[in-house]
Short mmCIF file of C-alpha atoms in Angstrom, two decimals:
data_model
loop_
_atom_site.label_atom_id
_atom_site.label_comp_id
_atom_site.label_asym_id
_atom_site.label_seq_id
_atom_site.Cartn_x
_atom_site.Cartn_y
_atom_site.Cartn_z
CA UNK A 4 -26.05 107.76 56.17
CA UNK A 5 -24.69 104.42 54.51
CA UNK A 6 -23.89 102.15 57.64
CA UNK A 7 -23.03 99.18 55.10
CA UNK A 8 -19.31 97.61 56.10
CA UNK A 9 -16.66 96.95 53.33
CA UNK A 10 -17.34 93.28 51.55
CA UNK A 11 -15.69 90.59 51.90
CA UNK A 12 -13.66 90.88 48.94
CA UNK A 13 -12.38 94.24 50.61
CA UNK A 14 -10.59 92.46 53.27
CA UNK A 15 -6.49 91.98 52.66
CA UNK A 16 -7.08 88.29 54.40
CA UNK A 17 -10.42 87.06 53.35
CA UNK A 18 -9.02 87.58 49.93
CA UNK A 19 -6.05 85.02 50.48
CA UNK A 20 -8.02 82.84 52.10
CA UNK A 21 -10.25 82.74 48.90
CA UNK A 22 -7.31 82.43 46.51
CA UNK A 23 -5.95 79.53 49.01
CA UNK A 24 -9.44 78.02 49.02
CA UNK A 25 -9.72 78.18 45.59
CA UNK A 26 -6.29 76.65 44.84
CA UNK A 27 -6.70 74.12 47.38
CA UNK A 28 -9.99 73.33 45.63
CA UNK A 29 -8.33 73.29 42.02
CA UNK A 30 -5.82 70.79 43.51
CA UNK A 31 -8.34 68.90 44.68
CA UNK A 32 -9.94 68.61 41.65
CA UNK A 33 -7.05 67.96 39.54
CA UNK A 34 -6.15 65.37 41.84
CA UNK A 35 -9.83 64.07 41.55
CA UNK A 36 -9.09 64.32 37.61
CA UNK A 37 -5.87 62.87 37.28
CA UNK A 38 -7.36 59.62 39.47
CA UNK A 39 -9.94 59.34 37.64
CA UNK A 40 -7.91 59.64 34.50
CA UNK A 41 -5.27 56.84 36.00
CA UNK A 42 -8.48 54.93 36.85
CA UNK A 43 -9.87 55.14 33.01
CA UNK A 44 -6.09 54.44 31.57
CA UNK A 45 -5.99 51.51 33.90
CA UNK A 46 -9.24 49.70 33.07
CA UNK A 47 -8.10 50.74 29.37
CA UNK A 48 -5.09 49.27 29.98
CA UNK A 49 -6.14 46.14 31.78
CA UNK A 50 -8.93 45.66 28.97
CA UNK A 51 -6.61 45.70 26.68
CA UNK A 52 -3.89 43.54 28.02
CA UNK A 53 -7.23 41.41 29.00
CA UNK A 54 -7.81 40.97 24.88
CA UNK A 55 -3.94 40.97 24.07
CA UNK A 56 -3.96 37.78 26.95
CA UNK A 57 -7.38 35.99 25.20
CA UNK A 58 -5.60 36.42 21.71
CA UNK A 59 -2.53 34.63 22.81
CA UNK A 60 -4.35 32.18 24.65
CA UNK A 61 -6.95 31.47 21.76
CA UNK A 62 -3.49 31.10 18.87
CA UNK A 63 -2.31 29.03 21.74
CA UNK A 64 -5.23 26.48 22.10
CA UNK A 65 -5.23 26.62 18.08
CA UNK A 66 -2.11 25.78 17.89
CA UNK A 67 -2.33 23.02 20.66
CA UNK A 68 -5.67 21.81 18.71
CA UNK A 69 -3.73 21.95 15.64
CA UNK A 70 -0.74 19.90 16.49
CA UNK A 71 -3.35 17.50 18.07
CA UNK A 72 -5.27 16.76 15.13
CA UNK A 73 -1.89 16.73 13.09
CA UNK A 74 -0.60 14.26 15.85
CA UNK A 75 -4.13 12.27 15.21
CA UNK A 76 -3.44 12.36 11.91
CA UNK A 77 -0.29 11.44 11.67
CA UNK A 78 -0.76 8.55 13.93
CA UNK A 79 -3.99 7.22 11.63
CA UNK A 80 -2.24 7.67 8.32
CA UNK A 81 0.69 5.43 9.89
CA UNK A 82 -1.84 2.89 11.34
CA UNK A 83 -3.29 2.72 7.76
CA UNK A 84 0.55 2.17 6.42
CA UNK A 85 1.06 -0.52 8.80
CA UNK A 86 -2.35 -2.73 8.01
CA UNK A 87 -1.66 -1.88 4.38
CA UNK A 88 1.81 -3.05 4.38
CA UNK A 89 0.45 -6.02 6.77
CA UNK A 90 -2.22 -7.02 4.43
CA UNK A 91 1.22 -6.87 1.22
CA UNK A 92 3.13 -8.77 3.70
CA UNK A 93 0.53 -11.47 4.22
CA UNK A 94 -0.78 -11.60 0.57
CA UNK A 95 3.04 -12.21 -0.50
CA UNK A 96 3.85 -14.72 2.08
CA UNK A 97 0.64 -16.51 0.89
CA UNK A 98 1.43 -16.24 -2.79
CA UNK A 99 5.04 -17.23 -2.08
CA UNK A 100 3.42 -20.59 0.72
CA UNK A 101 1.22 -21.52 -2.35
CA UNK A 102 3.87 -20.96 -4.88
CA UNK A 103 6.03 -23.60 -2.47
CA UNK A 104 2.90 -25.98 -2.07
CA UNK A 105 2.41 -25.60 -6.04
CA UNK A 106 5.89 -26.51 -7.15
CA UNK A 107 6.19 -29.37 -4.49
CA UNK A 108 3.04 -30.66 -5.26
CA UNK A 109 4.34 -30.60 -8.89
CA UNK A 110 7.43 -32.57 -7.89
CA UNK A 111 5.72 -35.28 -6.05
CA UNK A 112 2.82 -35.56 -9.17
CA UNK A 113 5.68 -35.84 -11.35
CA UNK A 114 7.37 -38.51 -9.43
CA UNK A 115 4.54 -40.06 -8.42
CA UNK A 116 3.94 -40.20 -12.56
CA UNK A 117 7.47 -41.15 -13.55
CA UNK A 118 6.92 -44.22 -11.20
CA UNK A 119 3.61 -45.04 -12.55
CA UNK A 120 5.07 -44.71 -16.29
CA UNK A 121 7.88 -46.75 -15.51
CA UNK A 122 5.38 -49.61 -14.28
CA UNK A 123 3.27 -49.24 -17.45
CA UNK A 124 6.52 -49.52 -19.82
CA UNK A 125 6.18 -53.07 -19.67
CA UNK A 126 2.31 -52.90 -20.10
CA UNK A 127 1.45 -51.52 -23.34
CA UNK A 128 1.94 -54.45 -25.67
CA UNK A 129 0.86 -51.63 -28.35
CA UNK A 130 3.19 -49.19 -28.09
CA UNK A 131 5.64 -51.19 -29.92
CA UNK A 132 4.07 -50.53 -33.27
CA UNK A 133 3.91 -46.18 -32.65
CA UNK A 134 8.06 -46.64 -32.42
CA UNK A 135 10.05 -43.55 -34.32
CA UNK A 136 11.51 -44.89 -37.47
CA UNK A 137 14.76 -43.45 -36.35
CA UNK A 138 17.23 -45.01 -34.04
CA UNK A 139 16.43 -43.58 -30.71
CA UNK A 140 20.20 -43.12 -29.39
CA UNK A 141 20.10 -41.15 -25.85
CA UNK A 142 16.53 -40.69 -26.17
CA UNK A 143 14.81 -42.53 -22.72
CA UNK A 144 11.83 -45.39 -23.78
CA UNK A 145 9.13 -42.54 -22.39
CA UNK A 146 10.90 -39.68 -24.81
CA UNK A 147 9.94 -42.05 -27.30
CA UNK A 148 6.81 -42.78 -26.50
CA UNK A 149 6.17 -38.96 -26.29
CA UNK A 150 7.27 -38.57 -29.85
CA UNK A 151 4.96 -41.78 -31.09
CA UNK A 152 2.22 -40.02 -29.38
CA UNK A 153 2.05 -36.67 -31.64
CA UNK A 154 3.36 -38.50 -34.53
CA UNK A 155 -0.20 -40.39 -34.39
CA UNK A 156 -3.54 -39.54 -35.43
CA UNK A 157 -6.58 -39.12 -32.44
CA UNK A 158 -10.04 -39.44 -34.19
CA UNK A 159 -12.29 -37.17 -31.65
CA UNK A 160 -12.08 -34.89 -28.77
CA UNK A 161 -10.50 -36.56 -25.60
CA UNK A 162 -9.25 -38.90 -27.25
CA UNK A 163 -5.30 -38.12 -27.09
CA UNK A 164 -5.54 -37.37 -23.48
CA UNK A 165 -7.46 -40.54 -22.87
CA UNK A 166 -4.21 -42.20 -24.68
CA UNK A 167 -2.12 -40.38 -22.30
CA UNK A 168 -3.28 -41.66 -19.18
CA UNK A 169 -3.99 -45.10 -20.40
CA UNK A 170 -0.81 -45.75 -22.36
CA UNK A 171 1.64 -43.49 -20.65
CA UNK A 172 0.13 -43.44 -16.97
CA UNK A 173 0.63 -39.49 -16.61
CA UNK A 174 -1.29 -36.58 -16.65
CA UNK A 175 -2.01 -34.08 -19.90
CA UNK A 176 -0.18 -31.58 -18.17
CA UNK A 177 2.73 -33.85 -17.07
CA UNK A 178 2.95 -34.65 -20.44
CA UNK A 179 2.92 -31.37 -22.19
CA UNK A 180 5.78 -30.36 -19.83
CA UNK A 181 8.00 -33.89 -21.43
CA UNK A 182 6.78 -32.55 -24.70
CA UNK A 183 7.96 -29.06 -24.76
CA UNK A 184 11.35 -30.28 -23.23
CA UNK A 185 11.74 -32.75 -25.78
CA UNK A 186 11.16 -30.13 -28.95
CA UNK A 187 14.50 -28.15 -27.45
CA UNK A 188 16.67 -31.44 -27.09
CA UNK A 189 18.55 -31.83 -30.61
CA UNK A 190 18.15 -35.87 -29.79
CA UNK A 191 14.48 -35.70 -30.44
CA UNK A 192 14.73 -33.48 -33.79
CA UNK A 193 17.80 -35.83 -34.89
CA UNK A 194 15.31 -39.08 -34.13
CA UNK A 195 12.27 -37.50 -35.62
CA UNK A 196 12.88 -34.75 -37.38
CA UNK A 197 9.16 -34.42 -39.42
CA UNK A 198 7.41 -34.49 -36.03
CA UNK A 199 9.73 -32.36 -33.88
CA UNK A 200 9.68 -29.46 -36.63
CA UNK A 201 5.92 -29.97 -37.29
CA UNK A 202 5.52 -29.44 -33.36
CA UNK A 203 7.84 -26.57 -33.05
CA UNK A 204 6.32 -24.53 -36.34
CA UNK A 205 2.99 -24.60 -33.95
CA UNK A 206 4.64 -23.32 -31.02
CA UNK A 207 6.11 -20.30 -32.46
CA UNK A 208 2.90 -19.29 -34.08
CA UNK A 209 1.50 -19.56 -30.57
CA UNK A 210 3.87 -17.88 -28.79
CA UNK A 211 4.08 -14.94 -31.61
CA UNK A 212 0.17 -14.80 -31.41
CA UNK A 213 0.43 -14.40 -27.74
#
């Protein structure tokens, strides 16, 4: 005789309960799922805004880096302007101070040598004999002697600006400066024409081989 009871999937009720059980365990796993899902999306997510944040903070500090080293740039390149344009500035005030020193020396050698000439007119007893054939008129006693000067002979090197000094009491270059003034002053050609021409044929050849 079989004594066995019905199972328990026989009963009505212990079948619910199953189905509940099971459903109540499927929610629980889904729910178990979908957090752990949300959980993976999140670190996902807050790995990637993570990267997204280090990117924008590494252009950033690139960009703050760059402007700095433009900035450091910028601020050498205009340090090197100004000691450039300070070392122009100084080099032209320097040529234009010894420009000023040169010409006012030049005035007070020439003055100084004007005086000393006109104090040796009187002393150069031989001068009288190197006087221009021609009349002189409106040329000055020093023009004169400037023309008697080149109109003579001088045997030997040093010799003409020995002359200088002694008989006119300047300087050689004092007395080139007289000299070139005199060959554009139509007095000096009229007076003595043979030396003025002679002096101004060598000029031009200078200045054209120049």
């Amino acid at each position: 005789m079989d004594t066995s009871g019905p199972g328990p999937s026989d009963d009505p009720a212990e079948r619910v309960e199953d189905r509940a059980q099971g459903q109540a365990q499927d929610r629980a796993r889904g729910r178990a799922e979908d957090r752990a899902q949300g959980q993976a999306q999140d670190r996902a997510r807050g790995r990637a805004e993570d990267r997204a944040q280090g990117q924008a903070q590494d252009r950033a500090r690139g960009r703050a880096e760059g402007q700095a080293e433009d900035r450091a740039r910028d601020r050498a390149e205009d340090r090197a302007e100004d000691r450039a344009r300070d070392r122009a500035q100084g080099q032209a005030r320097g040529q234009a101070q010894g420009q000023a020193e040169d010409r006012a020396r030049d005035r007070a050698q020439g003055q100084t040598e004007d005086r000393a000439e006109d104090r040796a007119q009187g002393q150069a007893p031989d001068q009288a004999e190197d006087r221009e054939p021609g009349t002189g008129a409106g040329l000055s006693e020093r023009d004169r002697d400037v023309l008697a000067v080149e109109r003579r002979g001088w045997p030997g090197p040093g010799a003409k600006e020995r002359a200088i000094r002694e008989r006119l009491g300047i300087s050689p270059t004092r007395y080139y400066q007289l000299l070139n003034a005199l060959l554009d002053d139509p007095r000096a050609l009229e007076h003595d024409p043979v030396t003025v021409n002679r002096l101004r044929r060598i000029r031009d050849e200078r200045r054209e081989r120049r």
